[in-house]
CSV table of C-alpha atoms and ligand atoms in Angstrom, one decimal:
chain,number,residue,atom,x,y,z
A,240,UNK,CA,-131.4,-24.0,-38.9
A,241,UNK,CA,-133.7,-21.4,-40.4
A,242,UNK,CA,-137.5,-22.2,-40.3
A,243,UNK,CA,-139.1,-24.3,-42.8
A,244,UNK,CA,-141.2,-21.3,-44.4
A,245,UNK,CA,-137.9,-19.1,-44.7
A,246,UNK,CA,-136.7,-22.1,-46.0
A,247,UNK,CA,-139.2,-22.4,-48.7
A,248,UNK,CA,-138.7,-18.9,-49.7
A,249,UNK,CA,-134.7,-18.3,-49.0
A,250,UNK,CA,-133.7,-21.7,-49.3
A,251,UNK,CA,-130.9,-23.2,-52.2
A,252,UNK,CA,-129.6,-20.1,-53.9
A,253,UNK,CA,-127.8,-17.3,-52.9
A,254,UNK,CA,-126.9,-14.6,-55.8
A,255,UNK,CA,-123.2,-13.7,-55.1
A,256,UNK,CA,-123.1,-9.8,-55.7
A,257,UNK,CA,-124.7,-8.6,-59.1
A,258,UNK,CA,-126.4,-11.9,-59.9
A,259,UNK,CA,-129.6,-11.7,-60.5
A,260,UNK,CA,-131.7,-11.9,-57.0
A,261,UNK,CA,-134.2,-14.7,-58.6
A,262,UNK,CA,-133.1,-17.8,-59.3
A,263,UNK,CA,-132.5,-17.4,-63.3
A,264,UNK,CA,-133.3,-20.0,-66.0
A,265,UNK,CA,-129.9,-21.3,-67.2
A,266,UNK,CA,-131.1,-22.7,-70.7
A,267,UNK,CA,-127.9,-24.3,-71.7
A,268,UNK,CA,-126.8,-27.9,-72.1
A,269,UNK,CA,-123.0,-27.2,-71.8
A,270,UNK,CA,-120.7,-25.1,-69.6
A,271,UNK,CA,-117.4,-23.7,-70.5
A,272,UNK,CA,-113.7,-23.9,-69.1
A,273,UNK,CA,-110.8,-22.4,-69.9
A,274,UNK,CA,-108.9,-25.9,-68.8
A,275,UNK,CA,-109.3,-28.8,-69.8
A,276,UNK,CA,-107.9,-30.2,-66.5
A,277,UNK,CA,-111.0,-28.2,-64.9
A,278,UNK,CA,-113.1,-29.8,-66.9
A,279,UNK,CA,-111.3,-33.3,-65.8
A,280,UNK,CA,-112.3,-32.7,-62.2
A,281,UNK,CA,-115.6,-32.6,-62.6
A,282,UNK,CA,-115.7,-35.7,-64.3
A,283,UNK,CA,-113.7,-37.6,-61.7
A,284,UNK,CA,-116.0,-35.8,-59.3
A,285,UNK,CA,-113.4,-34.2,-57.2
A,286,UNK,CA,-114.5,-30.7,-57.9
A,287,UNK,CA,-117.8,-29.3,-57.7
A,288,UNK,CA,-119.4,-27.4,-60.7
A,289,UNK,CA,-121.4,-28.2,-63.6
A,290,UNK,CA,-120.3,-29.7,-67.4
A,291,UNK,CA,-123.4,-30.8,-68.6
A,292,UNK,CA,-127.2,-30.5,-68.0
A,293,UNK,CA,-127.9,-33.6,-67.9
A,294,UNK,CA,-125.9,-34.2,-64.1
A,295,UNK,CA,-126.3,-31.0,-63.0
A,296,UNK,CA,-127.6,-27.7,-63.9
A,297,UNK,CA,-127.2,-24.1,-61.4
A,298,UNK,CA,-131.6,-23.8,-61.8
A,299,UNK,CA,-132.0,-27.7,-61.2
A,300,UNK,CA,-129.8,-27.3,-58.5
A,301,UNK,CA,-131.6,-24.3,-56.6
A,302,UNK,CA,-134.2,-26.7,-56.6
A,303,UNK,CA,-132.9,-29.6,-55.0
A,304,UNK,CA,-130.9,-27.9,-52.4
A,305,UNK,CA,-133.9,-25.7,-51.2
A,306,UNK,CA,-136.1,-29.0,-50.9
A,307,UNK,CA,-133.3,-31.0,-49.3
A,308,UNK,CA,-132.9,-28.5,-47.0
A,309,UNK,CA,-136.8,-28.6,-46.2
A,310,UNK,CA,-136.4,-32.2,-46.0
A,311,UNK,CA,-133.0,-32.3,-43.6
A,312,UNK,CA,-131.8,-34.2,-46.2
A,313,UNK,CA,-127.6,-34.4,-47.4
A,314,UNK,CA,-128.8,-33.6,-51.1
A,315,UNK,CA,-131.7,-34.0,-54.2
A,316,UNK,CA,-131.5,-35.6,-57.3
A,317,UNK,CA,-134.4,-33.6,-59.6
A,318,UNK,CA,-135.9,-36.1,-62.0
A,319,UNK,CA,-138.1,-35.6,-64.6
A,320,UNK,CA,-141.3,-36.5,-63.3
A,321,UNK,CA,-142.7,-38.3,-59.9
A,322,UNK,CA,-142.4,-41.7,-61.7
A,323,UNK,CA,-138.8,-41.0,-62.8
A,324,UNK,CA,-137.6,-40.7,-59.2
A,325,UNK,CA,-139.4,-43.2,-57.9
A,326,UNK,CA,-137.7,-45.5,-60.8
A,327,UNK,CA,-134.7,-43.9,-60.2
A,328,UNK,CA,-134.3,-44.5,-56.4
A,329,UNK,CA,-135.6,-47.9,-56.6
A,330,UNK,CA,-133.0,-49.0,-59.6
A,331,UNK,CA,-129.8,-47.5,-57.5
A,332,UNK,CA,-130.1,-49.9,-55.4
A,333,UNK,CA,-132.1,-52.9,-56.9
A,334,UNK,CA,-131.6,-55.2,-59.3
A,335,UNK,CA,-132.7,-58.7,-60.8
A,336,UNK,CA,-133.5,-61.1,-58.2
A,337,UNK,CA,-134.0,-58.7,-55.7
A,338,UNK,CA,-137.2,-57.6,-54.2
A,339,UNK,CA,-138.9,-54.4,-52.4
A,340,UNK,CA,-141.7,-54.5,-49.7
A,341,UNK,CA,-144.2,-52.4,-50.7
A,342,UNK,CA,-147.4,-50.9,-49.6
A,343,UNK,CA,-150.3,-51.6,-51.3
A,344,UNK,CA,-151.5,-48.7,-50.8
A,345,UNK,CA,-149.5,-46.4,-52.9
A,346,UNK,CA,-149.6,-44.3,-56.2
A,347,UNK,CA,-151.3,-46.3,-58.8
A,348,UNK,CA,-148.2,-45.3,-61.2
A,349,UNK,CA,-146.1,-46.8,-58.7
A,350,UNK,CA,-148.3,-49.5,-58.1
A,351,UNK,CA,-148.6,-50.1,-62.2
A,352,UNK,CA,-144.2,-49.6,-61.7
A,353,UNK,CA,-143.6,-52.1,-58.5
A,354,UNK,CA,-146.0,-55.0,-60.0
A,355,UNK,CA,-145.9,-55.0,-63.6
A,356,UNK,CA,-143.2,-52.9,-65.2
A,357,UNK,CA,-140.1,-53.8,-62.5
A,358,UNK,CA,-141.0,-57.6,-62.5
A,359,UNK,CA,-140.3,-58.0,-66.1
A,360,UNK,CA,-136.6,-56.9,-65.4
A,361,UNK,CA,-136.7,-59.2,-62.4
A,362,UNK,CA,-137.5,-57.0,-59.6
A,363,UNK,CA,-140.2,-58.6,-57.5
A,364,UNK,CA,-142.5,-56.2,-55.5
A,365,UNK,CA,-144.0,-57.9,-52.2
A,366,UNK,CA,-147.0,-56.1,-51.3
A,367,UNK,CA,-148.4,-55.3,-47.8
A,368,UNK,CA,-151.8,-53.9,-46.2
A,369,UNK,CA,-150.7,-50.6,-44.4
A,370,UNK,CA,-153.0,-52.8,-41.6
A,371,UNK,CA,-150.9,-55.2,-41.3
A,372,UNK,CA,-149.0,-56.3,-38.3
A,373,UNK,CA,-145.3,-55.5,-37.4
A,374,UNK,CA,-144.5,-59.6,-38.0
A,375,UNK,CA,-146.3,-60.1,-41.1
A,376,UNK,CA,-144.6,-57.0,-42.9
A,377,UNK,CA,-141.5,-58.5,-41.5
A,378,UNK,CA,-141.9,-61.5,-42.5
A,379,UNK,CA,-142.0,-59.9,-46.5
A,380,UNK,CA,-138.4,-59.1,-45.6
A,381,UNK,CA,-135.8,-61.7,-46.8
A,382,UNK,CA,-131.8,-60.7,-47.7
A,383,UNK,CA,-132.4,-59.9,-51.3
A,384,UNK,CA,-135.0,-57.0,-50.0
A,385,UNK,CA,-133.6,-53.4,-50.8
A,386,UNK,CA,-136.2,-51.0,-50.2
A,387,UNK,CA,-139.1,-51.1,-48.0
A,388,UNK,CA,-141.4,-48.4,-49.8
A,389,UNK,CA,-144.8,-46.5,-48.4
A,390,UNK,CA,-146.5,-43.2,-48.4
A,391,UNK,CA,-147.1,-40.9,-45.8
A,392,UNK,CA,-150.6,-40.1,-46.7
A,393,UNK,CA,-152.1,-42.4,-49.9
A,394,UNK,CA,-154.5,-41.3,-51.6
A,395,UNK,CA,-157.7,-42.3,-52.4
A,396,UNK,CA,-157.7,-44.2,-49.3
A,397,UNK,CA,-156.1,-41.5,-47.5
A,398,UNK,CA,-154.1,-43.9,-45.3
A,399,UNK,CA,-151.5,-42.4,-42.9
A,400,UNK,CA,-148.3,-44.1,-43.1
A,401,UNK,CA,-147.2,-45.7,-39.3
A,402,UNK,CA,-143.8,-45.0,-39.6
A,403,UNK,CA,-142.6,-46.6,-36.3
A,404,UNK,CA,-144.3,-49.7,-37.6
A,405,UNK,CA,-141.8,-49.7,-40.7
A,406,UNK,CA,-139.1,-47.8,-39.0
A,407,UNK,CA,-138.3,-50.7,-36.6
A,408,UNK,CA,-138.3,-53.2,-39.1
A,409,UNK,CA,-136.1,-51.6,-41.9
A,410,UNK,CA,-133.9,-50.7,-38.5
A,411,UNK,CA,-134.5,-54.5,-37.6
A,412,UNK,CA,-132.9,-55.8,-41.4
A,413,UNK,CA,-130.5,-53.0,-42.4
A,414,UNK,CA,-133.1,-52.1,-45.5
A,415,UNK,CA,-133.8,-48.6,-46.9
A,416,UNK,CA,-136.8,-47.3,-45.9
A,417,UNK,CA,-138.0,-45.1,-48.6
A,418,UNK,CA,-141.0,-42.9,-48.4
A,419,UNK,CA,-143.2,-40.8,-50.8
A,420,UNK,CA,-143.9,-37.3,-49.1
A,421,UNK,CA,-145.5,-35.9,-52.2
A,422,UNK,CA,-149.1,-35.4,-50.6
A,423,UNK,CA,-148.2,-33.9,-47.0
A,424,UNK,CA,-144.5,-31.8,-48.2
A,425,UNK,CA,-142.0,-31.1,-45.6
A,426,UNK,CA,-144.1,-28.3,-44.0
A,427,UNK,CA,-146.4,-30.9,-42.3
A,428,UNK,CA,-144.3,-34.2,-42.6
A,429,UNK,CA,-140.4,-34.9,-42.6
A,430,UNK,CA,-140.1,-38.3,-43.1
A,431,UNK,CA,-136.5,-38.3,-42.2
A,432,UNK,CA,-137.5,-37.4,-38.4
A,433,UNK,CA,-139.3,-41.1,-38.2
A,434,UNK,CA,-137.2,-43.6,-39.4
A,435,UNK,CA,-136.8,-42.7,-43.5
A,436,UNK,CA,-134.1,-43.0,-45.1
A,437,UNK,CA,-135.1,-41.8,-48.4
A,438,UNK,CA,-137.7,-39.1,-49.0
A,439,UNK,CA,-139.4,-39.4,-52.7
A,440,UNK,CA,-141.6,-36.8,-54.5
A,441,UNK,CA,-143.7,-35.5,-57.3
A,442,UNK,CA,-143.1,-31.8,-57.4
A,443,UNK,CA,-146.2,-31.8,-59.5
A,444,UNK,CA,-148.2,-31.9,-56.7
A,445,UNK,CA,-148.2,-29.5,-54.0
A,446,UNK,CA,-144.4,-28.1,-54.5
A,447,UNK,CA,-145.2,-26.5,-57.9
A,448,UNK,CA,-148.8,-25.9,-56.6
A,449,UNK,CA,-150.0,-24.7,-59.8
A,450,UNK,CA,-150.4,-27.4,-62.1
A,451,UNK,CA,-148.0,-25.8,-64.4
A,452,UNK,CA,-144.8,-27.9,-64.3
A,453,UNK,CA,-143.9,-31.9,-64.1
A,454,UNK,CA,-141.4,-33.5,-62.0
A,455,UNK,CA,-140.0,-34.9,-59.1
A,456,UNK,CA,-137.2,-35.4,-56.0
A,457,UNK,CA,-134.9,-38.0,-54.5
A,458,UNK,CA,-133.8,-37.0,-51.1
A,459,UNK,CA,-130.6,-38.6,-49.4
A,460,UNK,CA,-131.3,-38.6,-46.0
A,461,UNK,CA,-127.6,-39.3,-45.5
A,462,UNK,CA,-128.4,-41.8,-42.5
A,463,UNK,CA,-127.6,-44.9,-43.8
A,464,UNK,CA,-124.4,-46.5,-43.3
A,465,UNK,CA,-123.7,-49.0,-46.4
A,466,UNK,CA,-120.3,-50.3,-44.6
A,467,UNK,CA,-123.1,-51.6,-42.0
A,468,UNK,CA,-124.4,-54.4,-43.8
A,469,UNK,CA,-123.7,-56.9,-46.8
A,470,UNK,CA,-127.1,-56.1,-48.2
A,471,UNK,CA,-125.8,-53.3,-51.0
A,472,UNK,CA,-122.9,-55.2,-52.2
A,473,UNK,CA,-122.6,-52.8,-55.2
A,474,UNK,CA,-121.8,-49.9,-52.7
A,475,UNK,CA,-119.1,-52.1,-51.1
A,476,UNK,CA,-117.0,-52.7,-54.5
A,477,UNK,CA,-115.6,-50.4,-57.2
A,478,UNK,CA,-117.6,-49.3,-60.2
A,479,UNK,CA,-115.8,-49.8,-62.9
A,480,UNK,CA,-117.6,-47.5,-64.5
A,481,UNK,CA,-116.1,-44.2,-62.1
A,482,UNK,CA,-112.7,-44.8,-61.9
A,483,UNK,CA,-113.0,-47.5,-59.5
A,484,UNK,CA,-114.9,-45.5,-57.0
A,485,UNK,CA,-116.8,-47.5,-53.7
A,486,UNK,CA,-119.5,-45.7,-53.2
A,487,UNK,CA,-119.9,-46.6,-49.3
A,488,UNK,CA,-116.7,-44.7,-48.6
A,489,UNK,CA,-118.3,-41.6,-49.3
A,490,UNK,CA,-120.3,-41.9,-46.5
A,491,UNK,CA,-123.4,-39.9,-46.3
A,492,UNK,CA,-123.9,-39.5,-49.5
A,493,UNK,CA,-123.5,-42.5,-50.8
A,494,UNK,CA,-127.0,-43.2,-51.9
A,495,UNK,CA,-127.2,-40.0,-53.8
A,496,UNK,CA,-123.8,-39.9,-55.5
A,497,UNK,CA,-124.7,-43.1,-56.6
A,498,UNK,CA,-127.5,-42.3,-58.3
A,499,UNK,CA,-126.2,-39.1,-59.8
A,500,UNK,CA,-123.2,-40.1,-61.5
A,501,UNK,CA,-124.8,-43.7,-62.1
A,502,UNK,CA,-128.6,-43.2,-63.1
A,503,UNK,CA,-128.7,-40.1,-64.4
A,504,UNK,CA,-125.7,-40.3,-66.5
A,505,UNK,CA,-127.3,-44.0,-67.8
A,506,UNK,CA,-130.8,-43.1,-67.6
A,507,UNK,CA,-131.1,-39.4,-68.0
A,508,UNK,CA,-134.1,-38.7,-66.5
A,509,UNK,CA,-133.6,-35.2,-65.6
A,510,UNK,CA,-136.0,-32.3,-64.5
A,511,UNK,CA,-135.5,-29.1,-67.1
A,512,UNK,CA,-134.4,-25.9,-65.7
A,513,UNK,CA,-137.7,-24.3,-66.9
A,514,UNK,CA,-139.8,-26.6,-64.9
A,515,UNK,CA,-137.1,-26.5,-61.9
A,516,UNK,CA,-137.3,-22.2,-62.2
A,517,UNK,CA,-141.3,-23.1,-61.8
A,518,UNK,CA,-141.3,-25.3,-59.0
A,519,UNK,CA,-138.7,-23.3,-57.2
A,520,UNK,CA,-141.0,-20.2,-57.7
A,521,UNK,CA,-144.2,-22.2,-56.5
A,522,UNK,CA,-142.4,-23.8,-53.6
A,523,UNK,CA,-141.8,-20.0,-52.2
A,524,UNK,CA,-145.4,-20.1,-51.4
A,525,UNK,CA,-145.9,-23.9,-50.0
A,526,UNK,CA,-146.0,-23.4,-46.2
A,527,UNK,CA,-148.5,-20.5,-47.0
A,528,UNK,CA,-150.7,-22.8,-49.3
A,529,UNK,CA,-150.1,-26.0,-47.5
A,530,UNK,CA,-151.7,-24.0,-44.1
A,531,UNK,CA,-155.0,-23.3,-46.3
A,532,UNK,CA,-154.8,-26.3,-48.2
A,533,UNK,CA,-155.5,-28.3,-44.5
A,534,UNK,CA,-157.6,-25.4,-43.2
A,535,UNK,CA,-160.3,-25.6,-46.0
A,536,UNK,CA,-160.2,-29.4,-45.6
A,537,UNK,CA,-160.7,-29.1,-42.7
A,538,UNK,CA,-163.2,-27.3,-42.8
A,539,UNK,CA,-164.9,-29.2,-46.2
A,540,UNK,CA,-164.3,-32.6,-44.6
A,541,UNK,CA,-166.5,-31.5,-41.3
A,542,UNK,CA,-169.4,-30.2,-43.3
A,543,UNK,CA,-169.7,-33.7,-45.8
A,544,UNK,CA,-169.5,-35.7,-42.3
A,545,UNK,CA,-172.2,-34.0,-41.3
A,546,UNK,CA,-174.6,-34.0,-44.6
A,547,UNK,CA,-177.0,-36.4,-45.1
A,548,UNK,CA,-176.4,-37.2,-48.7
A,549,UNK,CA,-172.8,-38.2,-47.6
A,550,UNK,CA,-172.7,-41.9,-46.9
A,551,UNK,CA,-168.9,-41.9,-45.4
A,552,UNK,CA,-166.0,-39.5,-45.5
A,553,UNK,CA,-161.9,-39.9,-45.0
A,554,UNK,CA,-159.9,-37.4,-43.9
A,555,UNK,CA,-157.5,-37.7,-40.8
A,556,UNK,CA,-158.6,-34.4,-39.3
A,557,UNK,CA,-161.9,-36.4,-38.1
A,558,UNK,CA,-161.7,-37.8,-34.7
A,559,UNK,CA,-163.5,-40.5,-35.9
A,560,UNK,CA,-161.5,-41.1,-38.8
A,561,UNK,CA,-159.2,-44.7,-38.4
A,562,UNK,CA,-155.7,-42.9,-38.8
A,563,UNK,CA,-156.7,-39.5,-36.7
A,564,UNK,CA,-154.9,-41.1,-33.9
A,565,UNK,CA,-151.2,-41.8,-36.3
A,566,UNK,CA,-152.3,-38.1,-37.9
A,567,UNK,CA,-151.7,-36.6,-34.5
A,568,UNK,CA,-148.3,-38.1,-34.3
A,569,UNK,CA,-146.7,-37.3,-37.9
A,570,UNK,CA,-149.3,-34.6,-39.3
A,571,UNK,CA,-150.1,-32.5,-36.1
A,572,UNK,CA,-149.8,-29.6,-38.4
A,573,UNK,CA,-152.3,-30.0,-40.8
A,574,UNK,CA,-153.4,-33.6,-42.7
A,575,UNK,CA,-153.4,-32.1,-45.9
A,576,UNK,CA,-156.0,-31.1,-48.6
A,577,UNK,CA,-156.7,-35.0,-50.1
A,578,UNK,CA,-159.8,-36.7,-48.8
A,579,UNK,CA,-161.7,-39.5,-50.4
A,580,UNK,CA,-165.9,-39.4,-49.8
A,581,UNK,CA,-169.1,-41.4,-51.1
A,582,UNK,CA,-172.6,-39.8,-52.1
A,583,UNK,CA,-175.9,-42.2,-51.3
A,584,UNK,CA,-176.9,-43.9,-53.9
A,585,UNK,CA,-173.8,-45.1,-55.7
A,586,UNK,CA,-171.6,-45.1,-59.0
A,587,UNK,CA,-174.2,-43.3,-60.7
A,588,UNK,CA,-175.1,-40.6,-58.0
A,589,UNK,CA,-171.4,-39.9,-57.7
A,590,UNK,CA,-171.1,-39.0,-61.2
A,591,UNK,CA,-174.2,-37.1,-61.1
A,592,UNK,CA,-172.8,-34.9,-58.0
A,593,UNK,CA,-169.6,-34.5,-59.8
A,594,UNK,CA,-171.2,-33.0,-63.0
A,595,UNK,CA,-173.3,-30.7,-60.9
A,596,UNK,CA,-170.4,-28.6,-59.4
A,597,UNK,CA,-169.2,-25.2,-61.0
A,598,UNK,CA,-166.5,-24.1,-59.3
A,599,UNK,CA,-164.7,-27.8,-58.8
A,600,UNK,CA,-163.5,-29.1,-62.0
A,601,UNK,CA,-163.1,-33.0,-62.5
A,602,UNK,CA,-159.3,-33.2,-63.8
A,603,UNK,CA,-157.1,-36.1,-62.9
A,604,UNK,CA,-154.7,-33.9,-61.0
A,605,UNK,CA,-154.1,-33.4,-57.3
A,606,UNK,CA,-152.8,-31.3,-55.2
A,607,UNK,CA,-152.6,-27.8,-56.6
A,608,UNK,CA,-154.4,-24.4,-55.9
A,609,UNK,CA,-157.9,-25.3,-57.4
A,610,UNK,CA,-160.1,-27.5,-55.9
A,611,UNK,CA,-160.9,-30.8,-58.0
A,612,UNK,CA,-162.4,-34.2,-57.9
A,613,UNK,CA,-162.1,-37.1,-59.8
A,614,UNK,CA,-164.3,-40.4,-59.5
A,615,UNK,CA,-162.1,-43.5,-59.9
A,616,UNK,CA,-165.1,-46.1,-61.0
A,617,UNK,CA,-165.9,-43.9,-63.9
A,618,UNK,CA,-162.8,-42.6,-64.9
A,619,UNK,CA,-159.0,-44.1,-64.1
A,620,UNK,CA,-160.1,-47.4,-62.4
A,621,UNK,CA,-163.3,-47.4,-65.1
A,622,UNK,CA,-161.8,-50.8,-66.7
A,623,UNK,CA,-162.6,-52.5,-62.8
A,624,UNK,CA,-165.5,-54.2,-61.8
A,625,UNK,CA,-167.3,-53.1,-58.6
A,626,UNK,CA,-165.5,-56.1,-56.8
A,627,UNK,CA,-161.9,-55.5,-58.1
A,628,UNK,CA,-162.5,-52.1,-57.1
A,629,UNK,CA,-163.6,-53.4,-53.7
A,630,UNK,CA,-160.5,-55.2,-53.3
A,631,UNK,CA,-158.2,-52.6,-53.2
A,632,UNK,CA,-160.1,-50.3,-50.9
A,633,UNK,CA,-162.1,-48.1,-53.8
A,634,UNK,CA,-165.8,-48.4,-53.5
A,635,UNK,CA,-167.8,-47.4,-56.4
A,636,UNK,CA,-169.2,-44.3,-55.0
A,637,UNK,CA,-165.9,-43.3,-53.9
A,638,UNK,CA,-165.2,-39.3,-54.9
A,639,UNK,CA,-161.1,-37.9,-54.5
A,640,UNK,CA,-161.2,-34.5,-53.8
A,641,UNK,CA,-158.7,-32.4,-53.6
A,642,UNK,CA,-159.1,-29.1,-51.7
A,643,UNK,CA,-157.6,-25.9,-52.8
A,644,UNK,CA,-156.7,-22.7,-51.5
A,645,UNK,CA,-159.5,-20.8,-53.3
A,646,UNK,CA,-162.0,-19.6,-49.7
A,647,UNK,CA,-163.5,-22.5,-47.8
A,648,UNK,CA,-167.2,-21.1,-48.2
A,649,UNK,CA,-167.3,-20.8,-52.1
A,650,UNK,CA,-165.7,-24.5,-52.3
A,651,UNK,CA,-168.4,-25.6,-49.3
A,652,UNK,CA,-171.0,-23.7,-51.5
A,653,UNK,CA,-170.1,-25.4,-54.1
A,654,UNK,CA,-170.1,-29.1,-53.1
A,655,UNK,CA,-173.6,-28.2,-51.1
A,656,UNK,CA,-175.6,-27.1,-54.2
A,657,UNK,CA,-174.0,-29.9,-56.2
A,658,UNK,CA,-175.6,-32.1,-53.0
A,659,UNK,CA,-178.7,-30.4,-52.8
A,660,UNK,CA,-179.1,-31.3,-56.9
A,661,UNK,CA,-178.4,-35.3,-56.7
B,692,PLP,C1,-148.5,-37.9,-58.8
B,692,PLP,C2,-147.8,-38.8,-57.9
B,692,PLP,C3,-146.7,-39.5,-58.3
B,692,PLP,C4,-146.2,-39.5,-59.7
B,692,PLP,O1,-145.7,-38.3,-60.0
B,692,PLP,P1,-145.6,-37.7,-61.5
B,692,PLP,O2,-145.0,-36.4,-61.3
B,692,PLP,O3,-147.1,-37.6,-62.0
B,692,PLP,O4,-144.8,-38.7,-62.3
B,692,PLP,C5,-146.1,-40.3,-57.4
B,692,PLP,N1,-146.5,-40.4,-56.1
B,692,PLP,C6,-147.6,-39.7,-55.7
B,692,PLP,C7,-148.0,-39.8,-54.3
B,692,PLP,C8,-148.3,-38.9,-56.6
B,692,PLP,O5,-149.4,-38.2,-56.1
């Protein structure tokens, strides 16, 4: 296997002689055959090609190839955004009166998705501390659980995910164990090498790296056997809906067949080739970026330890930090370019700080070349009181910032005057 930054700049297409050498944008809904029995075969899924956009498209596909080759994954599903893949993965195998074990600490759209939004269609989403114990996550687990679901860095508590802690018991019960990768990327985390089974993402993060194009992955990891357990009876029978077809017998990619032919065709939540051409062209770059993404945090998260203004700082890379020891383990790499601080002097100081940096802009995104920062209490979380923030782990001085790739001493420089005027 070729190295994961070849990867990210060879990986999923190859132009067969006198194609164009770049990925092109294939801007079409429809694809035409001279047969109609061609045509058929696609449709009964026993020839490979593509009929219409909305199951498969040549850019889309470039995509999802390249990143589930990062991954080691058997294939992708692009979906439109983060949220749509998450929904996606979680609905292809779940539905009413099951449940899914769930870290609290997670995305607060997929926090907003597992407690509110799937309950109503009779989902139930059992939460767990990352904190807690091997028995009292397995105790969450009961035989209508299809997913246990986590991140491997959550942001803004920056917790790192203890995968052998999850690992065992998914292992233990026969459940998916499905993780979000969209803060650490296969360059400094493959969740697939601990114990995942499926690998979710927002490409809007780090894989585009620009800010300049929505959307989001499902990798198959192609290492669950459904003929293994009774748990995922609708992969043991035929859908009626595909010619009959048990999706267990396909073997490794059952999980992903599944939810191509099923959820996208229903739910048709798909990633357009324009913003599949743009995260394919930012993901050439991603083992470069994601090296100076965790070399400026780094760097940025030793000098707020060490500022007096700085009340208390997260970031793995800090030996004193709770998770440095887990970081060593899954993220000996890099930890990533997310780390959550608080200023002396609380809410209001924190917004003061934030308003007195140039450089660093205060936008609600994450993860992409330019450095930002966002204060929850003021801005996302702003309709929490200090103790509901409390309660889930956000203090009201609490500052996300998100280090870019611009050079560690302007972003330092930055963050210092902005200090030096609170
Ligand atoms: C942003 C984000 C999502 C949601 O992705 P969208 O592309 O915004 O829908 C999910 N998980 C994590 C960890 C994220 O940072």
């Amino acid at each position: 296997m070729k190295k994961l930054d070849t990867i990210c700049v060879q990986g999923g297409y190859k132009p067969k002689s006198g194609e164009p050498r770049v990925v092109p944008i294939v801007q079409s809904t429809t694809y035409y055959y001279e047969k109609a029995s061609e045509m058929a075969d696609l449709f009964d899924l026993k020839a490979e090609g593509y009929f219409y956009t909305r199951l498969a498209n040549p850019t889309v596909d470039a995509f999802e190839k390249k990143l589930a080759e990062l991954e080691g994954g058997v294939l992708g599903i692009a979906a439109a955004s983060g949220m749509s893949a998450t929904l996606l993965a979680v609905l292809n195998v779940a539905g009413a009166g099951d449940n899914i074990v769930a870290s609290r600490s997670i995305y607060g759209g997929s926090y907003n998705l597992f407690s509110v939004t799937l309950p109503k269609y009779g989902i139930e989403c059992r939460f767990f501390d990352p904190d807690d114990s091997e028995e009292e996550i397995d105790k969450l687990v009961d035989e209508k659980t299809k997913i246990i679901f986590a991140e491997t860095v959550a942001n803004p508590t920056i917790v790192v995910l203890d995968f052998d802690k999850l690992s065992k018991i998914a292992k233990k019960h026969k459940v998916l164990f499905m993780v979000d990768n969209t803060l650490v990327t296969p360059v400094l985390c493959r969740p697939l090498d601990f114990g995942a089974n499926i690998v979710i993402y927002s490409s809007s993060k780090y894989l585009d790296g620009h800010a300049v194009a929505l959307g989001g992955c499902i990798i198959d990891g192609g290492n669950f056997d459904f003929n293994s357990t009774n748990r995922y009876e609708e992969f043991l029978k035929p859908d009626d809906s595909y010619h009959g077809l048990v999706y267990a017998s396909l073997g490794k990619t059952a999980f992903g067949v599944k939810c191509r032919a099923q959820m996208m065709r229903d739910l048709g939540a798909i990633m357009s080739p324009e913003n599949a051409f743009l995260t394919n062209l930012g993901m050439e770059t991603l083992a470069l970026r994601m090296e100076r993404h965790c070399e400026n945090a780094k760097k940025v998260a030793e000098f707020l330890a060490n500022h007096p203004k700085v009340e208390w700082i997260l970031h793995p890379s800090l030996k004193d930090n709770k998770y440095h020891e887990l970081s060593k383990k899954y993220l000996p790499n890099g930890q990533g370019g997310m780390m959550s601080f608080g200023v002396k002097g609380g809410s209001e100081k924190a917004s003061e700080f934030m308003e007195a940096l140039e450089m660093i802009a205060i936008v609600t995104h994450v993860a992409d070349s330019r450095s930002c920062v966002l204060h929850p209490a003021s801005t996302t979380h702003r309709q929490l009181s200090s103790e509901d923030l409390e309660a889930i782990g956000i203090k009201d001085n609490l500052i996300r910032l998100s280090v870019g790739i611009e050079n560690a001493e302007d972003i330092i420089d930055d963050i210092k005057q902005a200090l030096d005027r609170i």
